[in-house]
């Protein structure tokens, strides 16, 4: 963006971070490092990712998309790990048969591309 807007962009991002921090199901995604670089104290726009200095072009949207997918994958993986750990805890906290719980866990969390059932 025209860099006379940069302080406003930073202020807006800070407000969005605060908003997200106050809402459990909202995550702030900072795309700054995708579109700019810093050279000393200067902020430099990566012109190869913009149509007009404000709106991303196809390459900009692709780069943004790739970073969003990575972030979402990390969020999903963290959630699944937490659910997996909670399910494993049930083995010790319930009268369910251990083999039955292990099968439920494997059925839910084993996916194509994993090393196999014995890795759990």
mmCIF file of N, CA and C in Angstrom:
data_model
loop_
_atom_site.group_PDB
_atom_site.id
_atom_site.type_symbol
_atom_site.label_atom_id
_atom_site.label_comp_id
_atom_site.label_asym_id
_atom_site.label_seq_id
_atom_site.Cartn_x
_atom_site.Cartn_y
_atom_site.Cartn_z
ATOM 1 N N UNK A 1 0.834 -1.185 0.000
ATOM 2 C CA UNK A 1 0.000 0.000 0.000
ATOM 3 C C UNK A 1 0.874 1.242 0.000
ATOM 4 N N UNK A 2 0.328 2.328 -0.378
ATOM 5 C CA UNK A 2 1.118 3.552 -0.235
ATOM 6 C C UNK A 2 1.540 3.660 1.225
ATOM 7 N N UNK A 3 2.815 3.875 1.457
ATOM 8 C CA UNK A 3 3.320 3.721 2.814
ATOM 9 C C UNK A 3 2.987 4.861 3.746
ATOM 10 N N UNK A 4 2.330 5.908 3.246
ATOM 11 C CA UNK A 4 1.783 6.872 4.186
ATOM 12 C C UNK A 4 0.591 6.255 4.917
ATOM 13 N N UNK A 5 0.101 5.115 4.414
ATOM 14 C CA UNK A 5 -0.967 4.373 5.077
ATOM 15 C C UNK A 5 -0.428 3.361 6.091
ATOM 16 N N UNK A 6 0.875 3.113 6.059
ATOM 17 C CA UNK A 6 1.450 2.056 6.894
ATOM 18 C C UNK A 6 1.121 2.220 8.378
ATOM 19 N N UNK A 7 1.240 3.409 8.985
ATOM 20 C CA UNK A 7 0.871 3.540 10.407
ATOM 21 C C UNK A 7 -0.589 3.170 10.668
ATOM 22 N N UNK A 8 -1.472 3.505 9.755
ATOM 23 C CA UNK A 8 -2.897 3.159 9.913
ATOM 24 C C UNK A 8 -3.096 1.655 9.821
ATOM 25 N N UNK A 9 -2.374 1.022 8.922
ATOM 26 C CA UNK A 9 -2.467 -0.442 8.774
ATOM 27 C C UNK A 9 -1.987 -1.118 10.049
ATOM 28 N N UNK A 10 -0.881 -0.648 10.591
ATOM 29 C CA UNK A 10 -0.364 -1.223 11.833
ATOM 30 C C UNK A 10 -1.357 -1.038 12.977
ATOM 31 N N UNK A 11 -1.954 0.135 13.083
ATOM 32 C CA UNK A 11 -2.941 0.409 14.129
ATOM 33 C C UNK A 11 -4.163 -0.507 13.981
ATOM 34 N N UNK A 12 -4.634 -0.660 12.759
ATOM 35 C CA UNK A 12 -5.762 -1.548 12.502
ATOM 36 C C UNK A 12 -5.428 -2.989 12.886
ATOM 37 N N UNK A 13 -4.241 -3.454 12.513
ATOM 38 C CA UNK A 13 -3.829 -4.815 12.876
ATOM 39 C C UNK A 13 -3.781 -4.994 14.391
ATOM 40 N N UNK A 14 -3.292 -3.989 15.113
ATOM 41 C CA UNK A 14 -3.253 -4.071 16.580
ATOM 42 C C UNK A 14 -4.665 -4.175 17.152
ATOM 43 N N UNK A 15 -5.600 -3.423 16.597
ATOM 44 C CA UNK A 15 -6.988 -3.485 17.065
ATOM 45 C C UNK A 15 -7.610 -4.857 16.756
ATOM 46 N N UNK A 16 -7.294 -5.393 15.599
ATOM 47 C CA UNK A 16 -7.798 -6.728 15.244
ATOM 48 C C UNK A 16 -7.218 -7.798 16.165
ATOM 49 N N UNK A 17 -5.942 -7.683 16.508
ATOM 50 C CA UNK A 17 -5.318 -8.622 17.454
ATOM 51 C C UNK A 17 -6.023 -8.568 18.806
ATOM 52 N N UNK A 18 -6.299 -7.359 19.282
ATOM 53 C CA UNK A 18 -6.983 -7.202 20.566
ATOM 54 C C UNK A 18 -8.378 -7.817 20.509
ATOM 55 N N UNK A 19 -9.078 -7.570 19.416
ATOM 56 C CA UNK A 19 -10.413 -8.136 19.267
ATOM 57 C C UNK A 19 -10.343 -9.667 19.309
ATOM 58 N N UNK A 20 -9.437 -10.237 18.545
ATOM 59 C CA UNK A 20 -9.300 -11.697 18.496
ATOM 60 C C UNK A 20 -8.930 -12.262 19.864
ATOM 61 N N UNK A 21 -8.058 -11.581 20.575
ATOM 62 C CA UNK A 21 -7.638 -12.049 21.895
ATOM 63 C C UNK A 21 -8.813 -12.100 22.877
ATOM 64 N N UNK A 22 -9.803 -11.275 22.656
ATOM 65 C CA UNK A 22 -10.961 -11.235 23.536
ATOM 66 C C UNK A 22 -12.083 -12.180 23.137
ATOM 67 N N UNK A 23 -11.885 -12.948 22.075
ATOM 68 C CA UNK A 23 -12.921 -13.859 21.588
ATOM 69 C C UNK A 23 -12.298 -15.232 21.348
ATOM 70 N N UNK A 24 -12.721 -16.184 22.144
ATOM 71 C CA UNK A 24 -12.112 -17.519 22.139
ATOM 72 C C UNK A 24 -12.074 -18.171 20.752
ATOM 73 N N UNK A 25 -13.082 -17.997 19.958
ATOM 74 C CA UNK A 25 -13.170 -18.691 18.672
ATOM 75 C C UNK A 25 -12.699 -17.843 17.491
ATOM 76 N N UNK A 26 -12.046 -16.721 17.773
ATOM 77 C CA UNK A 26 -11.542 -15.844 16.722
ATOM 78 C C UNK A 26 -10.025 -15.852 16.777
ATOM 79 N N UNK A 27 -9.395 -16.072 15.641
ATOM 80 C CA UNK A 27 -7.935 -16.062 15.547
ATOM 81 C C UNK A 27 -7.519 -14.946 14.601
ATOM 82 N N UNK A 28 -6.530 -14.179 15.004
ATOM 83 C CA UNK A 28 -5.994 -13.123 14.147
ATOM 84 C C UNK A 28 -4.920 -13.714 13.261
ATOM 85 N N UNK A 29 -4.993 -13.421 11.985
ATOM 86 C CA UNK A 29 -3.986 -13.864 11.029
ATOM 87 C C UNK A 29 -3.291 -12.635 10.476
ATOM 88 N N UNK A 30 -2.035 -12.458 10.817
ATOM 89 C CA UNK A 30 -1.260 -11.308 10.367
ATOM 90 C C UNK A 30 -0.546 -11.666 9.069
ATOM 91 N N UNK A 31 -0.972 -11.053 7.990
ATOM 92 C CA UNK A 31 -0.408 -11.340 6.664
ATOM 93 C C UNK A 31 0.708 -10.371 6.280
ATOM 94 N N UNK A 32 1.111 -9.530 7.203
ATOM 95 C CA UNK A 32 2.105 -8.508 6.903
ATOM 96 C C UNK A 32 3.357 -9.075 6.251
ATOM 97 N N UNK A 33 3.930 -10.107 6.855
ATOM 98 C CA UNK A 33 5.200 -10.637 6.358
ATOM 99 C C UNK A 33 5.090 -11.314 4.991
ATOM 100 N N UNK A 34 3.883 -11.589 4.562
ATOM 101 C CA UNK A 34 3.694 -12.156 3.224
ATOM 102 C C UNK A 34 3.897 -11.064 2.171
ATOM 103 N N UNK A 35 3.402 -9.891 2.451
ATOM 104 C CA UNK A 35 3.329 -8.836 1.447
ATOM 105 C C UNK A 35 4.409 -7.758 1.527
ATOM 106 N N UNK A 36 5.103 -7.704 2.634
ATOM 107 C CA UNK A 36 6.139 -6.680 2.767
ATOM 108 C C UNK A 36 7.429 -7.306 3.283
ATOM 109 N N UNK A 37 8.498 -6.558 3.160
ATOM 110 C CA UNK A 37 9.750 -6.930 3.815
ATOM 111 C C UNK A 37 10.287 -5.680 4.479
ATOM 112 N N UNK A 38 11.190 -5.873 5.373
ATOM 113 C CA UNK A 38 11.783 -4.732 6.076
ATOM 114 C C UNK A 38 13.256 -4.642 5.703
ATOM 115 N N UNK A 39 13.658 -3.478 5.333
ATOM 116 C CA UNK A 39 15.061 -3.209 5.023
ATOM 117 C C UNK A 39 15.505 -2.115 5.977
ATOM 118 N N UNK A 40 16.125 -2.549 7.057
ATOM 119 C CA UNK A 40 16.453 -1.595 8.117
ATOM 120 C C UNK A 40 15.161 -1.134 8.757
ATOM 121 N N UNK A 41 14.976 0.165 8.823
ATOM 122 C CA UNK A 41 13.734 0.696 9.394
ATOM 123 C C UNK A 41 12.671 0.933 8.326
ATOM 124 N N UNK A 42 13.016 0.644 7.062
ATOM 125 C CA UNK A 42 12.069 0.849 5.962
ATOM 126 C C UNK A 42 11.189 -0.374 5.746
ATOM 127 N N UNK A 43 9.947 -0.123 5.404
ATOM 128 C CA UNK A 43 9.002 -1.166 5.021
ATOM 129 C C UNK A 43 8.907 -1.131 3.502
ATOM 130 N N UNK A 44 9.139 -2.305 2.887
ATOM 131 C CA UNK A 44 9.161 -2.371 1.427
ATOM 132 C C UNK A 44 8.069 -3.318 0.953
ATOM 133 N N UNK A 45 7.213 -2.808 0.105
ATOM 134 C CA UNK A 45 6.120 -3.582 -0.460
ATOM 135 C C UNK A 45 6.651 -4.520 -1.541
ATOM 136 N N UNK A 46 6.248 -5.784 -1.495
ATOM 137 C CA UNK A 46 6.626 -6.727 -2.542
ATOM 138 C C UNK A 46 5.708 -6.500 -3.739
ATOM 139 N N UNK A 47 6.153 -5.698 -4.678
ATOM 140 C CA UNK A 47 5.342 -5.309 -5.838
ATOM 141 C C UNK A 47 4.927 -6.503 -6.696
ATOM 142 N N UNK A 48 5.640 -7.609 -6.600
ATOM 143 C CA UNK A 48 5.288 -8.778 -7.417
ATOM 144 C C UNK A 48 3.989 -9.426 -6.956
ATOM 145 N N UNK A 49 3.496 -9.013 -5.771
ATOM 146 C CA UNK A 49 2.278 -9.614 -5.215
ATOM 147 C C UNK A 49 1.061 -8.701 -5.305
ATOM 148 N N UNK A 50 1.217 -7.551 -5.985
ATOM 149 C CA UNK A 50 0.133 -6.573 -6.056
ATOM 150 C C UNK A 50 -0.216 -6.197 -7.492
ATOM 151 N N UNK A 51 -1.497 -5.891 -7.682
ATOM 152 C CA UNK A 51 -1.963 -5.346 -8.958
ATOM 153 C C UNK A 51 -1.620 -3.864 -9.054
ATOM 154 N N UNK A 52 -1.891 -3.165 -7.955
ATOM 155 C CA UNK A 52 -1.857 -1.707 -7.977
ATOM 156 C C UNK A 52 -1.234 -1.083 -6.736
ATOM 157 N N UNK A 53 -0.552 -1.882 -5.944
ATOM 158 C CA UNK A 53 0.014 -1.371 -4.698
ATOM 159 C C UNK A 53 -0.941 -1.439 -3.532
ATOM 160 N N UNK A 54 -2.182 -1.836 -3.774
ATOM 161 C CA UNK A 54 -3.179 -1.971 -2.707
ATOM 162 C C UNK A 54 -3.806 -3.363 -2.736
ATOM 163 N N UNK A 55 -4.231 -3.810 -3.900
ATOM 164 C CA UNK A 55 -4.931 -5.090 -4.040
ATOM 165 C C UNK A 55 -3.979 -6.177 -4.522
ATOM 166 N N UNK A 56 -4.032 -7.357 -3.860
ATOM 167 C CA UNK A 56 -3.168 -8.451 -4.294
ATOM 168 C C UNK A 56 -3.527 -8.928 -5.705
ATOM 169 N N UNK A 57 -2.524 -9.416 -6.413
ATOM 170 C CA UNK A 57 -2.748 -10.067 -7.702
ATOM 171 C C UNK A 57 -2.883 -11.568 -7.451
ATOM 172 N N UNK A 58 -2.938 -12.380 -8.509
ATOM 173 C CA UNK A 58 -3.096 -13.829 -8.350
ATOM 174 C C UNK A 58 -1.971 -14.426 -7.507
ATOM 175 N N UNK A 59 -0.737 -13.995 -7.729
ATOM 176 C CA UNK A 59 0.395 -14.510 -6.946
ATOM 177 C C UNK A 59 0.267 -14.101 -5.476
ATOM 178 N N UNK A 60 -0.232 -12.898 -5.232
ATOM 179 C CA UNK A 60 -0.437 -12.437 -3.864
ATOM 180 C C UNK A 60 -1.499 -13.251 -3.147
ATOM 181 N N UNK A 61 -2.614 -13.493 -3.846
ATOM 182 C CA UNK A 61 -3.662 -14.317 -3.243
ATOM 183 C C UNK A 61 -3.183 -15.745 -3.028
ATOM 184 N N UNK A 62 -2.383 -16.261 -3.940
ATOM 185 C CA UNK A 62 -1.857 -17.626 -3.776
ATOM 186 C C UNK A 62 -0.947 -17.701 -2.551
ATOM 187 N N UNK A 63 -0.047 -16.736 -2.400
ATOM 188 C CA UNK A 63 0.843 -16.715 -1.236
ATOM 189 C C UNK A 63 0.034 -16.597 0.062
ATOM 190 N N UNK A 64 -0.959 -15.732 0.048
ATOM 191 C CA UNK A 64 -1.822 -15.535 1.210
ATOM 192 C C UNK A 64 -2.558 -16.836 1.539
ATOM 193 N N UNK A 65 -3.123 -17.457 0.509
ATOM 194 C CA UNK A 65 -3.849 -18.710 0.672
ATOM 195 C C UNK A 65 -2.956 -19.792 1.284
ATOM 196 N N UNK A 66 -1.739 -19.914 0.791
ATOM 197 C CA UNK A 66 -0.826 -20.943 1.306
ATOM 198 C C UNK A 66 -0.551 -20.737 2.794
ATOM 199 N N UNK A 67 -0.381 -19.504 3.209
ATOM 200 C CA UNK A 67 -0.132 -19.221 4.626
ATOM 201 C C UNK A 67 -1.375 -19.472 5.476
ATOM 202 N N UNK A 68 -2.537 -19.148 4.944
ATOM 203 C CA UNK A 68 -3.779 -19.411 5.669
ATOM 204 C C UNK A 68 -3.973 -20.909 5.851
ATOM 205 N N UNK A 69 -3.728 -21.681 4.801
ATOM 206 C CA UNK A 69 -3.880 -23.136 4.889
ATOM 207 C C UNK A 69 -2.939 -23.704 5.948
ATOM 208 N N UNK A 70 -1.693 -23.235 5.979
ATOM 209 C CA UNK A 70 -0.744 -23.701 7.001
ATOM 210 C C UNK A 70 -1.263 -23.378 8.400
ATOM 211 N N UNK A 71 -1.783 -22.183 8.560
ATOM 212 C CA UNK A 71 -2.292 -21.768 9.878
ATOM 213 C C UNK A 71 -3.501 -22.606 10.272
ATOM 214 N N UNK A 72 -4.414 -22.825 9.340
ATOM 215 C CA UNK A 72 -5.590 -23.647 9.639
ATOM 216 C C UNK A 72 -5.195 -25.081 9.949
ATOM 217 N N UNK A 73 -4.241 -25.620 9.197
ATOM 218 C CA UNK A 73 -3.760 -26.974 9.474
ATOM 219 C C UNK A 73 -3.216 -27.070 10.894
ATOM 220 N N UNK A 74 -2.456 -26.064 11.316
ATOM 221 C CA UNK A 74 -1.895 -26.065 12.671
ATOM 222 C C UNK A 74 -2.999 -26.004 13.718
ATOM 223 N N UNK A 75 -4.031 -25.182 13.471
ATOM 224 C CA UNK A 75 -5.143 -25.075 14.408
ATOM 225 C C UNK A 75 -5.890 -26.403 14.506
ATOM 226 N N UNK A 76 -6.171 -27.020 13.363
ATOM 227 C CA UNK A 76 -6.883 -28.305 13.351
ATOM 228 C C UNK A 76 -6.050 -29.382 14.028
ATOM 229 N N UNK A 77 -4.761 -29.420 13.725
ATOM 230 C CA UNK A 77 -3.885 -30.425 14.327
ATOM 231 C C UNK A 77 -3.856 -30.276 15.849
ATOM 232 N N UNK A 78 -3.782 -29.048 16.332
ATOM 233 C CA UNK A 78 -3.773 -28.797 17.776
ATOM 234 C C UNK A 78 -5.081 -29.267 18.405
ATOM 235 N N UNK A 79 -6.199 -28.975 17.734
ATOM 236 C CA UNK A 79 -7.509 -29.396 18.246
ATOM 237 C C UNK A 79 -7.617 -30.917 18.274
ATOM 238 N N UNK A 80 -7.176 -31.560 17.194
ATOM 239 C CA UNK A 80 -7.239 -33.014 17.137
ATOM 240 C C UNK A 80 -6.329 -33.652 18.183
ATOM 241 N N UNK A 81 -5.159 -33.065 18.411
ATOM 242 C CA UNK A 81 -4.248 -33.584 19.433
ATOM 243 C C UNK A 81 -4.887 -33.499 20.810
ATOM 244 N N UNK A 82 -5.558 -32.374 21.077
ATOM 245 C CA UNK A 82 -6.228 -32.207 22.365
ATOM 246 C C UNK A 82 -7.336 -33.245 22.529
ATOM 247 N N UNK A 83 -8.138 -33.446 21.480
ATOM 248 C CA UNK A 83 -9.209 -34.444 21.540
ATOM 249 C C UNK A 83 -8.630 -35.845 21.731
ATOM 250 N N UNK A 84 -7.534 -36.124 21.048
ATOM 251 C CA UNK A 84 -6.880 -37.425 21.161
ATOM 252 C C UNK A 84 -6.418 -37.653 22.600
ATOM 253 N N UNK A 85 -5.780 -36.646 23.185
ATOM 254 C CA UNK A 85 -5.293 -36.768 24.554
ATOM 255 C C UNK A 85 -6.438 -36.946 25.535
ATOM 256 N N UNK A 86 -7.549 -36.241 25.311
ATOM 257 C CA UNK A 86 -8.713 -36.398 26.176
ATOM 258 C C UNK A 86 -9.281 -37.811 26.055
ATOM 259 N N UNK A 87 -9.310 -38.335 24.838
ATOM 260 C CA UNK A 87 -9.824 -39.685 24.632
ATOM 261 C C UNK A 87 -8.911 -40.709 25.303
ATOM 262 N N UNK A 88 -7.602 -40.499 25.199
ATOM 263 C CA UNK A 88 -6.658 -41.403 25.860
ATOM 264 C C UNK A 88 -6.842 -41.363 27.378
ATOM 265 N N UNK A 89 -7.149 -40.185 27.918
ATOM 266 C CA UNK A 89 -7.365 -40.026 29.349
ATOM 267 C C UNK A 89 -8.565 -40.857 29.802
ATOM 268 N N UNK A 90 -9.547 -40.995 28.918
ATOM 269 C CA UNK A 90 -10.724 -41.796 29.250
ATOM 270 C C UNK A 90 -10.351 -43.227 29.587
ATOM 271 N N UNK A 91 -9.286 -43.719 29.008
ATOM 272 C CA UNK A 91 -8.845 -45.090 29.281
ATOM 273 C C UNK A 91 -8.632 -45.266 30.781
ATOM 274 N N UNK A 92 -8.128 -44.237 31.411
ATOM 275 C CA UNK A 92 -7.829 -44.324 32.834
ATOM 276 C C UNK A 92 -8.981 -43.854 33.706
ATOM 277 N N UNK A 93 -9.921 -43.113 33.130
ATOM 278 C CA UNK A 93 -10.992 -42.508 33.916
ATOM 279 C C UNK A 93 -12.355 -43.164 33.717
ATOM 280 N N UNK A 94 -12.422 -44.264 33.036
ATOM 281 C CA UNK A 94 -13.726 -44.849 32.738
ATOM 282 C C UNK A 94 -13.660 -46.363 32.872
ATOM 283 N N UNK A 95 -14.825 -46.936 32.914
ATOM 284 C CA UNK A 95 -14.876 -48.385 33.004
ATOM 285 C C UNK A 95 -14.930 -49.032 31.621
ATOM 286 N N UNK A 96 -14.855 -48.206 30.550
ATOM 287 C CA UNK A 96 -14.847 -48.766 29.201
ATOM 288 C C UNK A 96 -13.652 -49.685 29.049
ATOM 289 N N UNK A 97 -13.829 -50.694 28.253
ATOM 290 C CA UNK A 97 -12.747 -51.606 27.934
ATOM 291 C C UNK A 97 -11.645 -50.845 27.189
ATOM 292 N N UNK A 98 -10.409 -51.032 27.597
ATOM 293 C CA UNK A 98 -9.276 -50.309 27.001
ATOM 294 C C UNK A 98 -9.185 -50.555 25.498
ATOM 295 N N UNK A 99 -9.431 -51.780 25.051
ATOM 296 C CA UNK A 99 -9.374 -52.080 23.616
ATOM 297 C C UNK A 99 -10.456 -51.327 22.850
ATOM 298 N N UNK A 100 -11.633 -51.189 23.446
ATOM 299 C CA UNK A 100 -12.730 -50.464 22.807
ATOM 300 C C UNK A 100 -12.377 -48.983 22.628
ATOM 301 N N UNK A 101 -11.805 -48.381 23.653
ATOM 302 C CA UNK A 101 -11.420 -46.977 23.560
ATOM 303 C C UNK A 101 -10.288 -46.801 22.558
ATOM 304 N N UNK A 102 -9.311 -47.687 22.576
ATOM 305 C CA UNK A 102 -8.203 -47.592 21.617
ATOM 306 C C UNK A 102 -8.718 -47.691 20.191
ATOM 307 N N UNK A 103 -9.694 -48.573 19.939
ATOM 308 C CA UNK A 103 -10.261 -48.699 18.608
ATOM 309 C C UNK A 103 -10.984 -47.405 18.212
ATOM 310 N N UNK A 104 -11.749 -46.810 19.136
ATOM 311 C CA UNK A 104 -12.428 -45.547 18.849
ATOM 312 C C UNK A 104 -11.431 -44.456 18.479
ATOM 313 N N UNK A 105 -10.346 -44.385 19.228
ATOM 314 C CA UNK A 105 -9.322 -43.375 18.968
ATOM 315 C C UNK A 105 -8.692 -43.601 17.607
ATOM 316 N N UNK A 106 -8.328 -44.823 17.305
ATOM 317 C CA UNK A 106 -7.700 -45.124 16.014
ATOM 318 C C UNK A 106 -8.664 -44.860 14.866
ATOM 319 N N UNK A 107 -9.929 -45.231 15.049
ATOM 320 C CA UNK A 107 -10.922 -44.994 13.998
ATOM 321 C C UNK A 107 -11.079 -43.506 13.712
ATOM 322 N N UNK A 108 -11.003 -42.690 14.751
ATOM 323 C CA UNK A 108 -11.199 -41.253 14.565
ATOM 324 C C UNK A 108 -9.945 -40.552 14.043
ATOM 325 N N UNK A 109 -8.767 -40.970 14.516
ATOM 326 C CA UNK A 109 -7.567 -40.199 14.228
ATOM 327 C C UNK A 109 -6.614 -40.840 13.229
ATOM 328 N N UNK A 110 -6.825 -42.081 12.882
ATOM 329 C CA UNK A 110 -5.969 -42.683 11.867
ATOM 330 C C UNK A 110 -6.484 -42.213 10.524
ATOM 331 N N UNK A 111 -5.592 -41.747 9.685
ATOM 332 C CA UNK A 111 -6.004 -41.237 8.388
ATOM 333 C C UNK A 111 -5.043 -41.733 7.336
ATOM 334 N N UNK A 112 -5.516 -41.706 6.103
ATOM 335 C CA UNK A 112 -4.675 -42.137 4.987
ATOM 336 C C UNK A 112 -3.415 -41.287 4.957
ATOM 337 N N UNK A 113 -2.303 -41.945 4.796
ATOM 338 C CA UNK A 113 -1.034 -41.227 4.771
ATOM 339 C C UNK A 113 -0.293 -41.330 6.087
ATOM 340 N N UNK A 114 -0.992 -41.788 7.149
ATOM 341 C CA UNK A 114 -0.268 -41.980 8.404
ATOM 342 C C UNK A 114 0.538 -43.262 8.283
ATOM 343 N N UNK A 115 1.430 -43.453 9.220
ATOM 344 C CA UNK A 115 2.333 -44.594 9.153
ATOM 345 C C UNK A 115 1.606 -45.916 9.343
ATOM 346 N N UNK A 116 0.501 -45.888 10.013
ATOM 347 C CA UNK A 116 -0.244 -47.121 10.253
ATOM 348 C C UNK A 116 -0.803 -47.140 11.639
ATOM 349 N N UNK A 117 -1.680 -48.102 11.887
ATOM 350 C CA UNK A 117 -2.376 -48.167 13.157
ATOM 351 C C UNK A 117 -1.439 -48.416 14.328
ATOM 352 N N UNK A 118 -0.369 -49.163 14.133
ATOM 353 C CA UNK A 118 0.490 -49.494 15.242
ATOM 354 C C UNK A 118 1.319 -48.334 15.737
ATOM 355 N N UNK A 119 1.289 -47.203 15.030
ATOM 356 C CA UNK A 119 2.081 -46.046 15.432
ATOM 357 C C UNK A 119 1.410 -45.221 16.516
ATOM 358 N N UNK A 120 0.176 -45.525 16.850
ATOM 359 C CA UNK A 120 -0.544 -44.688 17.807
ATOM 360 C C UNK A 120 -0.213 -45.072 19.223
#
